[in-house]
CSV table of C-alpha atoms in Angstrom, one decimal:
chain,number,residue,atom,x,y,z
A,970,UNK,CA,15.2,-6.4,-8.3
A,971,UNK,CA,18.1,-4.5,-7.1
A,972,UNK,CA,18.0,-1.4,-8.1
A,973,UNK,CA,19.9,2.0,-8.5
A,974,UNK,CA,19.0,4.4,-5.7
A,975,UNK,CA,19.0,8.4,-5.0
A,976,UNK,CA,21.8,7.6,-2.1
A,977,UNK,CA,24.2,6.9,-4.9
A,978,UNK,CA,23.9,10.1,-7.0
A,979,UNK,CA,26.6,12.6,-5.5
A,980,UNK,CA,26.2,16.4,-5.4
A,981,UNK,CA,28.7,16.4,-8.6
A,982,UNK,CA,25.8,14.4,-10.5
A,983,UNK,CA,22.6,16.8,-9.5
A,984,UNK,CA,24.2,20.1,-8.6
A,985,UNK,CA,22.3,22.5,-10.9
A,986,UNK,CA,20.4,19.5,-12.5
A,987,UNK,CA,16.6,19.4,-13.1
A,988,UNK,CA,15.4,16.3,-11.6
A,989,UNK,CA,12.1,15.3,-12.3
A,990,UNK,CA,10.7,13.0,-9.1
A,991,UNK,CA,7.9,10.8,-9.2
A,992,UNK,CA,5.9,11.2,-5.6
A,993,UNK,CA,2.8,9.8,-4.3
A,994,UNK,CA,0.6,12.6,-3.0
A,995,UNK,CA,-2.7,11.1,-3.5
A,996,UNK,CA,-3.6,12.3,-0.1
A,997,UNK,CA,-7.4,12.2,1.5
A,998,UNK,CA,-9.3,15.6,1.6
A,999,UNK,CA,-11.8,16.9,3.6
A,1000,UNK,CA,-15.0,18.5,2.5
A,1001,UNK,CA,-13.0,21.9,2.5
A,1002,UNK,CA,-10.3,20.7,0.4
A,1003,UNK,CA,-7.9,20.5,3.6
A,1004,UNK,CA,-5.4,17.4,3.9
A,1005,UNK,CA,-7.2,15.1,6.6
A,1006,UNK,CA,-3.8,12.8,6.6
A,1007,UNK,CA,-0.3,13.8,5.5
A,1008,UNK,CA,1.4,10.6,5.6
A,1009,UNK,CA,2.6,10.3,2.2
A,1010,UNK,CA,3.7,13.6,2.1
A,1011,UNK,CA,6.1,13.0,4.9
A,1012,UNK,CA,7.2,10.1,3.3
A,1013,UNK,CA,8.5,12.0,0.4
A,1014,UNK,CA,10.7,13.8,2.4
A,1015,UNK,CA,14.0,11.9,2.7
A,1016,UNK,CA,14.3,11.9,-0.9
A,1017,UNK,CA,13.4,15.9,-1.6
A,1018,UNK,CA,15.6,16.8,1.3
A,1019,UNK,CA,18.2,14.7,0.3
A,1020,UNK,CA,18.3,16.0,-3.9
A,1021,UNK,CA,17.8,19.7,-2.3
A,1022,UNK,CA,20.7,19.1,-0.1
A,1023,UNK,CA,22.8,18.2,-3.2
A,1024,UNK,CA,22.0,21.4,-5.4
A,1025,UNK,CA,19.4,20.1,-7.5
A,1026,UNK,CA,16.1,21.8,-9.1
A,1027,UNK,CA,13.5,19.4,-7.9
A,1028,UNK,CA,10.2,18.9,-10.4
A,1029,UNK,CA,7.9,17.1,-8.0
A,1030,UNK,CA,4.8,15.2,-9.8
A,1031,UNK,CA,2.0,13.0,-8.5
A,1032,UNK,CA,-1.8,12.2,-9.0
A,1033,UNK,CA,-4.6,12.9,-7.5
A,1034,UNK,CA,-7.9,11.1,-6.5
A,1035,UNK,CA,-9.2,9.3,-10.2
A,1036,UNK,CA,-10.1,12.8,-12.7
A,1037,UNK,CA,-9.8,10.5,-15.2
A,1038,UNK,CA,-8.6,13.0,-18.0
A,1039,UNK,CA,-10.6,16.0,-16.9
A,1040,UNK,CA,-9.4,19.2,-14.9
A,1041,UNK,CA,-11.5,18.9,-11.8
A,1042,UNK,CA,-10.8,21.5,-9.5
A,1043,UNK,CA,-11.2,19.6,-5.8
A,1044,UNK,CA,-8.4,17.5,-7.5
A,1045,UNK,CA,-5.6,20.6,-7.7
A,1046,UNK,CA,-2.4,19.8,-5.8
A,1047,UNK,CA,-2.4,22.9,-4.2
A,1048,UNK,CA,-3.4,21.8,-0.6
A,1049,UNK,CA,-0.4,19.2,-1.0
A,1050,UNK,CA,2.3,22.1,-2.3
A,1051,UNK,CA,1.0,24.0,0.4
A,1052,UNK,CA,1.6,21.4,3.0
A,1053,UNK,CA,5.0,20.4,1.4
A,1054,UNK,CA,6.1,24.1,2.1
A,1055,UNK,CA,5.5,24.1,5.5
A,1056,UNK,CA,7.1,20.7,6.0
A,1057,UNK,CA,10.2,21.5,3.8
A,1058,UNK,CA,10.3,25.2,5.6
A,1059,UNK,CA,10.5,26.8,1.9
A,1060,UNK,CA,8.5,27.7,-0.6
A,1061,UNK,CA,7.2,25.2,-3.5
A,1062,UNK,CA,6.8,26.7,-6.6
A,1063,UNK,CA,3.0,25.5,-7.9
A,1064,UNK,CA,2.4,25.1,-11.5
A,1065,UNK,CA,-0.9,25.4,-13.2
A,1066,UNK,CA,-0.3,22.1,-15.6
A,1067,UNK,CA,2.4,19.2,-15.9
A,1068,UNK,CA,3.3,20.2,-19.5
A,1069,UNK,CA,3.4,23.1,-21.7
A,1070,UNK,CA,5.3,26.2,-22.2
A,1071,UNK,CA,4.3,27.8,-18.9
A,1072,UNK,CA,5.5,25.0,-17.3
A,1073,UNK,CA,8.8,24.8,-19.3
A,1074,UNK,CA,8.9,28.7,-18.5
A,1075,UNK,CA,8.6,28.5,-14.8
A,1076,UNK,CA,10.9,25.5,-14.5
A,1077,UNK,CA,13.6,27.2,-16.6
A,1078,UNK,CA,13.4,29.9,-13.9
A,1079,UNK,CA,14.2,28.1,-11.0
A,1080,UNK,CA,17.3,28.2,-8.9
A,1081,UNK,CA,19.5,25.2,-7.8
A,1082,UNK,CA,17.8,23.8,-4.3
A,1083,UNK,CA,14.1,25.5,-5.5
A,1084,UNK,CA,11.6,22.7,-5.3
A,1085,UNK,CA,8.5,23.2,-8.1
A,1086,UNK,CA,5.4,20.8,-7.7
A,1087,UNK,CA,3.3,19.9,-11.0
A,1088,UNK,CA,-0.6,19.5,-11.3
A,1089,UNK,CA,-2.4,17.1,-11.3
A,1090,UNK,CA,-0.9,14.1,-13.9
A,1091,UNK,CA,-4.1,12.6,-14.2
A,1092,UNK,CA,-5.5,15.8,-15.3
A,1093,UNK,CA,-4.2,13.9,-18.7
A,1094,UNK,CA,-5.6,10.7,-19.6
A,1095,UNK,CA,-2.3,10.1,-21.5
A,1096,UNK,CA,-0.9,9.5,-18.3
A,1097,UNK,CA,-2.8,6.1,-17.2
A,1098,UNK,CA,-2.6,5.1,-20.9
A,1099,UNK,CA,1.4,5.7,-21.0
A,1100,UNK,CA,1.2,7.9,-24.5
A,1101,UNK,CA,4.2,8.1,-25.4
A,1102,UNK,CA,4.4,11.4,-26.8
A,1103,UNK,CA,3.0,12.6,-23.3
A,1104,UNK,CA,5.9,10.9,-21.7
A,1105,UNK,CA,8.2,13.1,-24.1
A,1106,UNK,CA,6.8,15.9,-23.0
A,1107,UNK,CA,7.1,15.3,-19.2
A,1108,UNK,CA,10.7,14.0,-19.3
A,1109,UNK,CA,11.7,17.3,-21.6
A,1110,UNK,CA,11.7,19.3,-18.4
A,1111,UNK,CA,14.2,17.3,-16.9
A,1112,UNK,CA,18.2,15.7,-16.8
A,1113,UNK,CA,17.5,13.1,-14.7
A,1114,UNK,CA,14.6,11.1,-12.7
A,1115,UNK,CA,13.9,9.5,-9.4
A,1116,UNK,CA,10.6,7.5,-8.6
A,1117,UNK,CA,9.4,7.8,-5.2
A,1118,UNK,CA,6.0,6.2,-5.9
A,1119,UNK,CA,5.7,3.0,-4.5
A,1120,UNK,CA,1.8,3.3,-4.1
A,1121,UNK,CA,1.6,3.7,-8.3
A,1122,UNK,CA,4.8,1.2,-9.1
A,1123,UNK,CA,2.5,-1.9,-10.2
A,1124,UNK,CA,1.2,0.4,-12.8
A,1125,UNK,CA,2.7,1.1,-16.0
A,1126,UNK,CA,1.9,5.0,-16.8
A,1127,UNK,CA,3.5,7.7,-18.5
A,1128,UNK,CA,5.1,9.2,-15.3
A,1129,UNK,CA,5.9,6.0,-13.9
A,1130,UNK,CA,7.4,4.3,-16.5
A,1131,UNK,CA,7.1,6.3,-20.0
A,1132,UNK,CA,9.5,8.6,-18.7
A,1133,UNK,CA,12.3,6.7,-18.0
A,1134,UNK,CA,12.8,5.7,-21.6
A,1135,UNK,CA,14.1,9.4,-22.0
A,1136,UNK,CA,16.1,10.3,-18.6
A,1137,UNK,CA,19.1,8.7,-17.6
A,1138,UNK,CA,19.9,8.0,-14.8
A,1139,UNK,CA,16.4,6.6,-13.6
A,1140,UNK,CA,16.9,5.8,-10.0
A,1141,UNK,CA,14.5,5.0,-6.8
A,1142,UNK,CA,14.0,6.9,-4.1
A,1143,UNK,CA,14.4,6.2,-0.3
A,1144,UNK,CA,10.7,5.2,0.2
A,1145,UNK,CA,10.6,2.5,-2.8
A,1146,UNK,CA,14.7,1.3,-1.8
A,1147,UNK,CA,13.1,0.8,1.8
A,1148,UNK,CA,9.7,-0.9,0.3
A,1149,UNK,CA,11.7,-3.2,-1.8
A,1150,UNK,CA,14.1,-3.9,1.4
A,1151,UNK,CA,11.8,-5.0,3.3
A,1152,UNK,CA,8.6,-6.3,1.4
A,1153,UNK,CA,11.4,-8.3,-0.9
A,1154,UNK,CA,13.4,-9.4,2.1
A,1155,UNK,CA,10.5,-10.9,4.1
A,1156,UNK,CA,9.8,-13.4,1.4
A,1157,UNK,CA,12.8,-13.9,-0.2
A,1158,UNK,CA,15.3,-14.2,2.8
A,1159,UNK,CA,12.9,-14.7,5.9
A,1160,UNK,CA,13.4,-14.5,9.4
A,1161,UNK,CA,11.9,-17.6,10.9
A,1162,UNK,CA,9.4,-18.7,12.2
A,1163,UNK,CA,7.4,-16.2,9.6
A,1164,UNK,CA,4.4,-15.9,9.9
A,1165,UNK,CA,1.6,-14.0,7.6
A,1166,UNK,CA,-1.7,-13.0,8.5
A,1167,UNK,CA,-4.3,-12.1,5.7
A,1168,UNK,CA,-7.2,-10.7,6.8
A,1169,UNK,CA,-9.8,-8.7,4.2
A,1170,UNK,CA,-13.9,-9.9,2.9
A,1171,UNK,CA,-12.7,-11.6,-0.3
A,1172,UNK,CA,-10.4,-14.3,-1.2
A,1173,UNK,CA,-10.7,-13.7,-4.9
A,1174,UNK,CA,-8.5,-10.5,-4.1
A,1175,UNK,CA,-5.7,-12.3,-1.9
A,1176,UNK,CA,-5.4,-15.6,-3.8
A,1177,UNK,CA,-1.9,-15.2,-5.4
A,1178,UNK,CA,-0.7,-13.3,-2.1
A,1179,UNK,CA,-2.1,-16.5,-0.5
A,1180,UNK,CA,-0.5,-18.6,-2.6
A,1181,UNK,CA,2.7,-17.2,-2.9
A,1182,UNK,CA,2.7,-17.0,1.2
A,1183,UNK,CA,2.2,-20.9,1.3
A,1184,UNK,CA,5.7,-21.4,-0.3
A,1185,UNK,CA,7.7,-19.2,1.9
A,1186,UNK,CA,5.9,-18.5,5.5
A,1187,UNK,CA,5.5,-21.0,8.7
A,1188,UNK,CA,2.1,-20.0,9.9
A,1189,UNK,CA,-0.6,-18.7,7.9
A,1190,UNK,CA,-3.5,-17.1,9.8
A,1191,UNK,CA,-6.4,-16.1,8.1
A,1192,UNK,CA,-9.3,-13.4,9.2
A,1193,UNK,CA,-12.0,-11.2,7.9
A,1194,UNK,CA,-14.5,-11.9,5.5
A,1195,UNK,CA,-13.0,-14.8,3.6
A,1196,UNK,CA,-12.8,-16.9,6.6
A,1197,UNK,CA,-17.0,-17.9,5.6
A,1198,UNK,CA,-16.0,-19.0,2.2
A,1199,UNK,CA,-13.4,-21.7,4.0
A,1200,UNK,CA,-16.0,-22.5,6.3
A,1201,UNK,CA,-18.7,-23.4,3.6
A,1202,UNK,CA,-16.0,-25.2,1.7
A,1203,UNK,CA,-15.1,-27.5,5.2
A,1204,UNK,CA,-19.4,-28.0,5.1
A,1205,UNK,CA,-20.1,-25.9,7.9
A,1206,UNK,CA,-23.3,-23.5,7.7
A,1207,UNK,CA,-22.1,-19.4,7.7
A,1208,UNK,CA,-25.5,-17.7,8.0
A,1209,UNK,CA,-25.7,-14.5,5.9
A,1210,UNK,CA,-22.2,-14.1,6.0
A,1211,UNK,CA,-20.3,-13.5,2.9
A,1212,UNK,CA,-18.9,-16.2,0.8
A,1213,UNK,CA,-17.9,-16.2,-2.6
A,1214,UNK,CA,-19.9,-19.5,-4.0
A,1215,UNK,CA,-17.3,-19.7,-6.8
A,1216,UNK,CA,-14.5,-20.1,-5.0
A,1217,UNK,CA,-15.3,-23.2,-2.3
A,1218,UNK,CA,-13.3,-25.6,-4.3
A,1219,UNK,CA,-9.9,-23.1,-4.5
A,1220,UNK,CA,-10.7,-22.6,-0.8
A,1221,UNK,CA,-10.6,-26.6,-0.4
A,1222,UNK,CA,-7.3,-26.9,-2.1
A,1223,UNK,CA,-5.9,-23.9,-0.3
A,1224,UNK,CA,-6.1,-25.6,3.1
A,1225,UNK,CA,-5.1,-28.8,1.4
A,1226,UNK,CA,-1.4,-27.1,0.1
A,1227,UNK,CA,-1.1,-25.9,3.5
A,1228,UNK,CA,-1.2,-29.4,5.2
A,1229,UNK,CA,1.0,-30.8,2.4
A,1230,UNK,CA,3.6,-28.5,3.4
A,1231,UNK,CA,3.6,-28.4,7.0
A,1232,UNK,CA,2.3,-24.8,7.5
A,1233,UNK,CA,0.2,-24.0,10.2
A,1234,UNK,CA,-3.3,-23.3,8.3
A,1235,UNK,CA,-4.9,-21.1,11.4
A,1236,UNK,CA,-8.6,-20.2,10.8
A,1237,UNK,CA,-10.3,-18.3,13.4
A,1238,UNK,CA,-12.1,-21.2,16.1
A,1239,UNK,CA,-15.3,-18.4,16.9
A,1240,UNK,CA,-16.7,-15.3,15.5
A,1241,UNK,CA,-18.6,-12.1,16.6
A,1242,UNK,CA,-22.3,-12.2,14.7
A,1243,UNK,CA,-24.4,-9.8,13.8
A,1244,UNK,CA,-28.1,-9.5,12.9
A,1245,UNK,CA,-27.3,-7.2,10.1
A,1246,UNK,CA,-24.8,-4.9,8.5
A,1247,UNK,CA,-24.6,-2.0,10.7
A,1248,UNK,CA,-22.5,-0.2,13.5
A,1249,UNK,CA,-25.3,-0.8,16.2
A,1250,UNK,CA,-26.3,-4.1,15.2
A,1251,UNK,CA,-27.1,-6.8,17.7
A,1252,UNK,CA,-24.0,-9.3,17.9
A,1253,UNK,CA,-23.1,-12.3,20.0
A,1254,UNK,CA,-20.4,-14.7,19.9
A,1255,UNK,CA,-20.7,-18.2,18.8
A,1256,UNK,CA,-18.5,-21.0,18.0
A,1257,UNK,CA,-17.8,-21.4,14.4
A,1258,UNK,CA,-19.7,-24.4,14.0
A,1259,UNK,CA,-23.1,-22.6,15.7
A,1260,UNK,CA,-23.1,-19.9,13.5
A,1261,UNK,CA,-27.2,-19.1,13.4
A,1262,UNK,CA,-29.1,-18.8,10.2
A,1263,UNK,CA,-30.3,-15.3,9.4
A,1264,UNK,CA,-26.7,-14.0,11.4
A,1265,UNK,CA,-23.8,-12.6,9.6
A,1266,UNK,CA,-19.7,-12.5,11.0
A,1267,UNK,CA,-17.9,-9.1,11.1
A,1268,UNK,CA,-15.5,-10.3,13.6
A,1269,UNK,CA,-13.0,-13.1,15.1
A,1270,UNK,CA,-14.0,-14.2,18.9
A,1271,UNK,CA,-11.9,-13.7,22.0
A,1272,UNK,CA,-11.1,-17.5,21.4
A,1273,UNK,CA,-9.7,-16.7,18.1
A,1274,UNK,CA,-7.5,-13.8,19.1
A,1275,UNK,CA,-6.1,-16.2,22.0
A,1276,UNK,CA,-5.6,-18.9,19.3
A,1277,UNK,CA,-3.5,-15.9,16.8
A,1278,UNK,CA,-1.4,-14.3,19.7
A,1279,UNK,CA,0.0,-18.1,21.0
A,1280,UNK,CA,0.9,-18.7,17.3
A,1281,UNK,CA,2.5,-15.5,16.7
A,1282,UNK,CA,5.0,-15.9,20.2
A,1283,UNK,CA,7.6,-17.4,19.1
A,1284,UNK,CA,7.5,-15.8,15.6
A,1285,UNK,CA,10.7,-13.3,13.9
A,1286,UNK,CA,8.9,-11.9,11.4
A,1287,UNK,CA,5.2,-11.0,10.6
A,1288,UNK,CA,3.3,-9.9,7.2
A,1289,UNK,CA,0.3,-8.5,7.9
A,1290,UNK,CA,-2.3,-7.6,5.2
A,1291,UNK,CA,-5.8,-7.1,5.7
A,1292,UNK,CA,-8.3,-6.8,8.8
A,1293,UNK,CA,-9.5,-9.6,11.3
A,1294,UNK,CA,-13.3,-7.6,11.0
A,1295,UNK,CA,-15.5,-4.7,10.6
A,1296,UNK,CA,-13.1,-3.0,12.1
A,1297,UNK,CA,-14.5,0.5,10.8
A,1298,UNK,CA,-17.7,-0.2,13.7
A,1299,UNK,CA,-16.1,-0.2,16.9
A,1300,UNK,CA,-18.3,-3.0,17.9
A,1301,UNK,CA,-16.5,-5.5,15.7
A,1302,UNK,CA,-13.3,-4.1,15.9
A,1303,UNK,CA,-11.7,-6.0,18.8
A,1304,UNK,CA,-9.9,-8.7,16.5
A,1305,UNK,CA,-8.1,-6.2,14.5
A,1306,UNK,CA,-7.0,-4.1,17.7
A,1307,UNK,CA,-5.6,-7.5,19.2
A,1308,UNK,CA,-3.7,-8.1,16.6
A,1309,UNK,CA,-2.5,-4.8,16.2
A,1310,UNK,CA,-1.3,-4.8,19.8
A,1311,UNK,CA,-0.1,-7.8,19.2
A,1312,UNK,CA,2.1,-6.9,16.7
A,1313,UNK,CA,2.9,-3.5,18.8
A,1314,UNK,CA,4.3,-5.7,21.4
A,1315,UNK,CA,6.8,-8.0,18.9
A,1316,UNK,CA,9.7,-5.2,19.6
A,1317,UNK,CA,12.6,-7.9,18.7
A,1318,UNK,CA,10.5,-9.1,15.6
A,1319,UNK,CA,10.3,-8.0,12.3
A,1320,UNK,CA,6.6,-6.3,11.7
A,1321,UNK,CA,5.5,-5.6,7.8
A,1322,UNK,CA,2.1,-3.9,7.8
A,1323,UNK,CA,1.2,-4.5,3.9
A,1324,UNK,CA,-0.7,-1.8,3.1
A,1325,UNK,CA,-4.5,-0.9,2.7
A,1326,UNK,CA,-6.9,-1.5,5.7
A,1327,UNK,CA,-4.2,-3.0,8.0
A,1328,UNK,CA,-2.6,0.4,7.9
A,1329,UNK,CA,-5.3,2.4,8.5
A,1330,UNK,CA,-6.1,-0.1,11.6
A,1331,UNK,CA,-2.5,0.3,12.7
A,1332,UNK,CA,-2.9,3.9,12.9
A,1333,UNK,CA,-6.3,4.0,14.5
A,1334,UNK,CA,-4.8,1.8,17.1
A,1335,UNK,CA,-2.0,4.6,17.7
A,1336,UNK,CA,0.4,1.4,17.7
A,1337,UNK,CA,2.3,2.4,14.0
A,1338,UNK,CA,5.4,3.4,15.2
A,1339,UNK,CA,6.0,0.2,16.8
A,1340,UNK,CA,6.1,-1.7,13.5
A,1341,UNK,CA,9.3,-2.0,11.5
A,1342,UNK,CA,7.6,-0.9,8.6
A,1343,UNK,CA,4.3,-0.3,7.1
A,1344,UNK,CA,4.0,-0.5,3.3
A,1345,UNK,CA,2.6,2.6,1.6
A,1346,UNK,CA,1.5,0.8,-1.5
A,1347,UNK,CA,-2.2,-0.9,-1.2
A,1348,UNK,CA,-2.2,-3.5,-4.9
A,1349,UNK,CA,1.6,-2.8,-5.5
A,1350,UNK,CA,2.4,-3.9,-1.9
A,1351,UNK,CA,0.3,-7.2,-3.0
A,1352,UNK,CA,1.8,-7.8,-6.5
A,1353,UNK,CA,5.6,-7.1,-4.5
A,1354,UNK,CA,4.3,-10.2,-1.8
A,1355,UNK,CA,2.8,-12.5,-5.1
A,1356,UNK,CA,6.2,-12.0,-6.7
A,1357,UNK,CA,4.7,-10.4,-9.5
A,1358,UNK,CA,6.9,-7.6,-11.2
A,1359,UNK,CA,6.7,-3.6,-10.9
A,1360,UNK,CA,6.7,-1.9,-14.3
A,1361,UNK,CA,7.8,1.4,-12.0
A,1362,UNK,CA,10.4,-0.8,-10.5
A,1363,UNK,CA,11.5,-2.9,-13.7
A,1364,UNK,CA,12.1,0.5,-15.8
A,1365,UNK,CA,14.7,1.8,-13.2
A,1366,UNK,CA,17.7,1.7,-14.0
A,1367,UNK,CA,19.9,-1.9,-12.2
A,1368,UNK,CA,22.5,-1.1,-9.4
């Protein structure tokens, strides 16, 4: 899935150009509308600094939270353009809509290195549908796009990939060229040993990542919730703990693949239990075959964590996707820390954080600069790992 990137346009190709950029700035607010975390703003920057620095007019769009068609005013982008400003050092031009002649007005104004930021595109339901006529519209304030929306890239929608059937070129900005550099290369051309570590409550929602994983990695370690439904599956008695009754058998011929290949199948060897769902709940460790009735796990033991850090030693590269526990209640948060650290401390290794949970544990850790990369895409990050393909990724234009 090579694919044409913003580094190859040259300031004769955008000077003076309107470029219409695709940006994930589906940032969490706080009860005052105030960003709580700018990450994804930050990690537009490379390619709006870089299109500024050429001469272009930059059109910035992204969603919002889910509006689902509706104006809803906590959903305005103005906190983000706002934010942008300060981080840019210049002033971004907010508009009121996405389309319409007082957006065609305002962008029509703008000088060459101006950046302008859209509302809301799910302010339009034609936008998750991919209408068509809606994608018209959007791309008829441009020459040219770029998406930078690696977080949206599994889904097919009007800004994502409506519009590129009416801009030429359509190209990818730094974040998706670096998510597809790495996410792509740690499966298709792997350091070794590789190793991946899925972690999250169900395996429903991690079967093809599973899967998929089995064919290319070394080690597979497994954590979180879904480690009950292997446990039920091997005939051992989980408690309270969650496992998905439908899907003992898949679990069964999950481990079974592994052996048949020679991967190291790692499940966790104890767990942390508690007497219920809750922060302050009692909790005690056990071995994995004393699990008591009535008690639920929301954590891998000490044991465990011992057990994952030998395996991961002598690994090159790590995928990591998904949390070892509850790690939200700091009382069941100790396997997901380890690991973290763990990872923190693989300086010569190649460390993918895949998105979702493991990202946020990352970062509550204070350890996510010490990864190579962390993925900024929670499902696209998973369909990328599965081998499925983007339709945000698929409509850009080949390198």
């Amino acid at each position: 899935m090579a694919k044409k990137s913003v580094a190859s346009l040259t300031e004769a190709d955008v000077s003076g150009k309107k470029v219409l950029v695709r940006a994930d700035f589906n940032v969490p607010l706080g009860d005052s509308g105030n960003i709580t975390d700018d990450t994804r703003i930050k990690a537009a920057l490379p390619t709006i600094q870089d299109l500024v620095g050429k001469g272009a007019k930059v059109i910035l769009c992204s969603h919002m939270g889910r509006p689902k068609g509706e104006v809803k005013e906590k959903l305005r982008l103005t906190p983000v353009a706002k934010r942008l400003g300060e981080l840019l050092g210049t002033e971004v031009i907010k508009c009121n809509d996405c389309v319409g002649d007082e957006v065609t007005s305002t962008i029509n104004g703008m000088s060459n290195c101006q950046v302008a930021l859209l509302e809301n595109l799910r302010f339009h339901s034609e936008e998750t549908s991919n209408d068509p006529e809606f994608a018209k519209q959007l791309a008829s304030n441009a020459d040219l796009y770029v998406n930078d929306a690696f977080g949206t890239a599994h889904r097919a929608h009007a800004s994502t990939e409506g519009v590129t059937k009416y801009l030429s070129p359509s190209v990818a900005g730094y974040l998706i060229e670096k998510e597809l550099d790495y996410l792509q290369d740690a499966v298709d051309n792997p350091k070794r040993p590789l190793a991946a570590i899925i972690g999250g409550s169900k395996v429903s929602s991690k079967i093809g990542v599973i899967e998929t994983l089995l064919d290319k990695c070394d080690k597979l370690l497994i954590g979180g919730g879904m480690i009950f439904t292997f446990y039920k599956a091997r005939g051992l008695s989980v408690g309270k703990s969650l496992v998905e009754e439908d899907k003992l058998e898949l679990a069964k011929s999950l481990e079974a693949k592994a052996k048949e290949q020679g991967v190291d199948f790692l499940l966790p060897t104890d767990v942390v239990v508690a007497d219920n769902f809750a922060p302050d709940a009692n909790a005690k460790t056990v071995s994995v075959e004393e699990i008591p009735d009535g008690w639920m796990g929301l954590d891998i033991g000490p044991d465990s964590i011992k057990v994952f850090q030998d395996a991961l030693a002598d690994c090159n590269a790590v995928i990591w996707n998904g949390p070892m526990g509850v790690f939200e209640f700091d009382k069941f948060a100790a396997g997901t820390e380890a690991i973290a650290h763990t990872l923190a401390g693989k300086s010569d290794a190649v460390t993918i954080i895949g998105g979702g949970d493991s990202v946020a544990a990352v970062e509550k850790v204070g350890v996510a600069d010490k990864m190579s990369h962390i993925s900024t895409g929670g499902g696209a990050s998973l369909e990328l790992l599965e081998g499925k393909t983007l339709p945000g990724i698929v409509a850009l234009d080949d390198a």
